[in-house]
C-alpha cells in the first residue's frame, strides 16, 4: 500500500479551502434575499398605489373633468392616447403600426344615417386617435367599394366621400367641419354652418389638415388638429357618397352624430395636470396607470423598460473587466422585453376588476416573452364613498435581479481578497511552522552524533508556543543526556580515584604486617593478597588512563611526524616485546607525513598492537600496512588472524567500557583501550574503523590520517 | 636525635599505617588530620620532613595551601605529596609549589621509605658540603649527577629535579645508548605508574633541561620501546 505523505503545508492549504465556504454561504444568502426583496417590493408598490390613490382623491377634479360624463356605449367615447412619435401626415398608416390596439372598428351598427341606396357591408372603417405634443392625430382606414371625389364645380361639399368633424371648443362653442377632396393628397377642413342641412362651407379651416390616400380596399385619411381647439366633446363621422349625382349625402358611419351638440361623443384630452402629477410621483422602471371606472386609461406615466446598470460607465478598467466576468457567471436582466400593455387604451383583468370593486391588489405577471416579471399593484380611487376609478402601478422586477447581482458582485469582490489574503496568511504561517520544525529537527539531528554521543547542546528557542516548548524540552533532554554521558565517561576516573584510598589502606596495612611479622613474608595468603592488590591497582591505572589521556590531549602539541619512520621504530620495538608473534610491516612508497603528537600516536599503536596480540594465536603474523586510500588519506592497518568481531558490536566498539573479550580471561579488560584509540584519532581529525576479513580470516583495524 | 616527620592525612587508617611504619624506622612521627591543626603545629616548630595529602577533610586543596605556607617558612624543608589525586594537573600544581616529590597512594611502603631516606640523605649531603664529593658523582658529558645530594647539573648549572625525576635521569644516564623501557624506568625510580605518567615525567624532565639549554636533545624517544640517553 502506498501511503501518501502530506506535509503540514499541504494540510493547512487543504484546510484553507474551507474559507471558500464563506462566498458559498453568501451566495445562498443572496439567493434567499430574493424572496425578501420581492415581498418588500410588493409592500412598497402596494403602499405607493395606496398613497397615489389618496393623492388622486385629493385631485378628484383632474379625474372628473374628463370622465364625469357617464358613457355607457364604449364607442361613443374617444380615447386620446399620447403617441410616442409624431405622425407623418401622408395618408399611409405605417407610423401607426405600433398602436394597433388603438384602432376601433366602426361598421353597420355604427350607422348614423342610412342612405336609400346603401348596400349593407359596403362601408366600414377602422379609426384611431392619438396625441403628440399639441396636436391630435386621427387615422381612418375606410373600406369603400366606390370612392367619390368632390366636384370643384359644385357648391355643395357633401357630393363626395368626406369626413365630418363636430366638436365643442373649450369656449363652449359648437363647430362642424367637413373634409373632402377632389383628388388624393393633402386636404384642409372646411368650417360648416351649425345648421346640418346647410352644406355650403363658410370658410377653410387651415388648422385642421389631412392627407387622403387610396388603398386597395378604399382609402385612408389622416388628419391633424390642434388640441387647443377641442373642448370636452368631439365626434367623427365618415360620409360615404356613391352617386355624386344623387344630390344628397350618402350613408354616415361614426362615433356619434355630428349634427347636434347633444349627440357628440365625449373625448378625453390628455390633461397636463394629471400627467404632470403622475410624472412627479413616477419612479424609474415603473409605470402608473389611472383608469376610470369603465377601465379606460385616463393617464399613463413612466416606462417599464430601460432597467440598466446606471453607473457602468463610471467604472475603472479593472472593475470593467470584473463586470465582464460577472456578466458571464451571473444572470443578467434582459435588455428588452415585450410589453403587451404599452399601447392599450383600456385595461382589463382581474386586478382591475378587484380594484374597481374597491379592493387593492398586488400580483405578479410574466411578460409574454418571459424575459421579465412585472409586479402590478392596483388601488381604487374613491370619491364620496364611490369608486370613481383606480390606479395601477407596475414595476419591473428586473430591479431585484440587478440588486441581487450587485450584492453578488460585492460579495465576490469582498470574498476574493479575503480568500487570497487568508490563504496567503495560512501559507506564510505554515511555512514558518514548517521551517521552525525542520530547524528543530536539524538541530536535534546535529546535536547527536551517529554513534549516539551528544555533540553539543543547541540553544533552545525562546518563543512561547508549543514548538518553542518542544525545542526547550529537546534542549533540556540533550543537556541531561549530555550530563549523563559525561557522568558515564568520567565514572571510570572517579571510581579509580575513590578506590585508591581504601586500596592504599590495604596496601600500607599489608606492608606493615610484613615488617612487623617478618615470618609472614612468604605466607601464601599474604602473597595472594598482594597479588590481588597488584591486579586491583592495575585495574585502577587503566581506569584512570582514559581521563589522564584526555588531559594529555589537551596539552599535546602537534608536530610534523613521518609515520613510516615512526612505524618502523615501533614495529622493531614490538618485535622485541612480543617475540612469539612475527610482525610484517608493509609501507608504500608515498609520503606519509602527518601533523600529530607522536607520543599519542605511539600510545594508540600500543593499544591496537596489544589488542591484536591478545586476540590472535601465538605464531600468527601481525600485519601492519601503511598506504594511501584512493582519496589520498593515509591508511594504517593492523591485521591479526583473530576471531571475527561480533557484527552488532562493530558500531560501538570504540566506546568507553565496551569490550568483546571473553569474560573469563585472567587479565582484566575494561574496554578502554579502543576508546583511547578513538580519543587519539579524533584528536588528529582522523577516523578509525574495524572490519572482519575473509582471506585470511581475521580482523583489521584501520586508522585514517589526513596528510599534510 | 631522631628525625621528626609530620604526616598530614585525613584518612586515619592510612595515617596510622604510615606513622607506624615510619616509627619502626626510628623516626619521630606527628600526625595531623586537617590543615588547621597542622598549620598551628608548624607555627610552633617545623618538622624535618612533611608528608602531605592534598584533600584534607573539608578543604579540597588544603594540602596545596599548607605546602605554600611551609615553603614560605623554610626553603629546604623536604615536602612529599602523597595523594590519591593522580592527574597531571595536580602533579604539576604540587611540584610548582615547591614539593620535592609527588607520589600517588599506590606507592608501597618500602618505596616510600626509600624516598624519605633519600631526601634526608640529600639534606645531610648539602649540609656537609665538604665531604668526599668525588666518589658518588656520575658525569656524562654536560650532565653531572650527585648521587649523595641527589642534585643534577647540566653544563655546570643546577637543575631542580624532583626525586622521581632525578632517578629517571639517573637510570637513563647510567647506561647511555641503552633503551630503557617504561617498566625499567618505573623500577629504577621506585614508582609504579601507567605509561602515560612516565611520558609526562619525561616531558617535564626535557622541559627542565631545555630551560637551561634550548638545544638539549640527550633524551631520545625510541617509539614502541622506551627512552635512551644520547651519549
Short mmCIF file of C-alpha atoms in Angstrom, two decimals, chain A residues 496-497 500-513 515-516 534 537-538 541 544-545 548-549 551-552 555-556 566 569-574 576-577 598-599 602-603 606, chain B residues 9 11 13-14 16-18 20-22 24-25 83-89 104-110 113 182 192-197 199 203 206-207 221-225 227:
data_model
loop_
_atom_site.label_atom_id
_atom_site.label_comp_id
_atom_site.label_asym_id
_atom_site.label_seq_id
_atom_site.Cartn_x
_atom_site.Cartn_y
_atom_site.Cartn_z
CA UNK A 496 39.62 4.81 40.34
CA UNK A 497 40.10 7.92 42.41
CA UNK A 500 42.63 4.45 45.58
CA UNK A 501 42.24 5.47 49.22
CA UNK A 502 40.86 2.15 50.57
CA UNK A 503 43.38 0.39 48.36
CA UNK A 504 46.07 2.43 49.97
CA UNK A 505 44.81 1.35 53.39
CA UNK A 506 45.07 -2.29 52.36
CA UNK A 507 48.50 -1.82 50.82
CA UNK A 508 50.01 0.06 53.74
CA UNK A 509 48.48 -2.44 56.15
CA UNK A 510 49.95 -5.39 54.28
CA UNK A 511 53.33 -3.65 54.11
CA UNK A 512 53.18 -3.01 57.83
CA UNK A 513 52.23 -6.63 58.52
CA UNK A 515 57.56 -5.61 58.59
CA UNK A 516 56.04 -6.42 61.95
CA UNK A 534 48.54 -5.59 42.24
CA UNK A 537 45.99 -1.42 41.20
CA UNK A 538 46.39 -2.36 37.57
CA UNK A 541 45.50 2.58 36.49
CA UNK A 544 42.20 6.47 35.06
CA UNK A 545 44.24 6.17 31.92
CA UNK A 548 44.55 11.22 32.04
CA UNK A 549 44.80 10.83 28.29
CA UNK A 551 44.23 15.82 29.85
CA UNK A 552 47.30 14.84 27.89
CA UNK A 555 48.25 19.74 26.44
CA UNK A 556 49.61 17.87 23.44
CA UNK A 566 57.71 6.10 13.49
CA UNK A 569 60.77 2.13 15.04
CA UNK A 570 57.63 0.96 16.83
CA UNK A 571 57.41 -2.36 14.98
CA UNK A 572 61.05 -3.07 15.85
CA UNK A 573 60.08 -2.47 19.48
CA UNK A 574 57.02 -4.67 19.26
CA UNK A 576 61.35 -7.48 20.80
CA UNK A 577 58.45 -7.09 23.19
CA UNK A 598 54.00 11.31 18.29
CA UNK A 599 53.58 10.14 21.88
CA UNK A 602 52.57 5.56 19.78
CA UNK A 603 50.15 5.13 22.63
CA UNK A 606 50.45 0.24 21.50
CA UNK B 9 46.37 12.97 56.18
CA UNK B 11 42.18 9.13 56.39
CA UNK B 13 43.93 4.13 58.68
CA UNK B 14 46.44 5.34 56.14
CA UNK B 16 48.38 5.41 61.27
CA UNK B 17 49.80 2.80 58.90
CA UNK B 18 52.35 5.28 57.59
CA UNK B 20 53.67 3.01 62.40
CA UNK B 21 55.94 2.14 59.52
CA UNK B 22 57.94 5.34 59.93
CA UNK B 24 59.62 1.44 63.18
CA UNK B 25 62.31 3.08 61.08
CA UNK B 83 47.75 11.70 47.47
CA UNK B 84 45.05 9.80 45.63
CA UNK B 85 44.87 12.54 43.04
CA UNK B 86 46.91 11.42 40.10
CA UNK B 87 46.03 13.89 37.40
CA UNK B 88 48.76 15.73 35.58
CA UNK B 89 47.22 18.96 36.63
CA UNK B 104 50.25 8.60 44.46
CA UNK B 105 48.90 6.43 47.22
CA UNK B 106 49.61 3.20 45.41
CA UNK B 107 53.25 3.62 46.32
CA UNK B 108 54.41 0.76 48.51
CA UNK B 109 55.82 1.40 51.96
CA UNK B 110 59.37 0.30 51.03
CA UNK B 113 60.88 4.68 52.91
CA UNK B 182 58.90 2.24 30.81
CA UNK B 192 54.61 2.25 39.79
CA UNK B 193 52.51 4.31 37.43
CA UNK B 194 51.00 3.86 34.00
CA UNK B 195 52.74 4.53 30.71
CA UNK B 196 51.38 7.99 30.17
CA UNK B 197 52.69 9.11 33.58
CA UNK B 199 55.65 10.01 29.29
CA UNK B 203 58.28 15.59 29.12
CA UNK B 206 63.11 17.59 29.00
CA UNK B 207 61.47 20.93 29.73
CA UNK B 221 62.29 8.60 22.40
CA UNK B 222 62.53 5.20 20.80
CA UNK B 223 58.98 4.69 19.68
CA UNK B 224 57.48 1.42 20.73
CA UNK B 225 60.38 0.66 23.13
CA UNK B 227 63.83 6.08 26.06
#
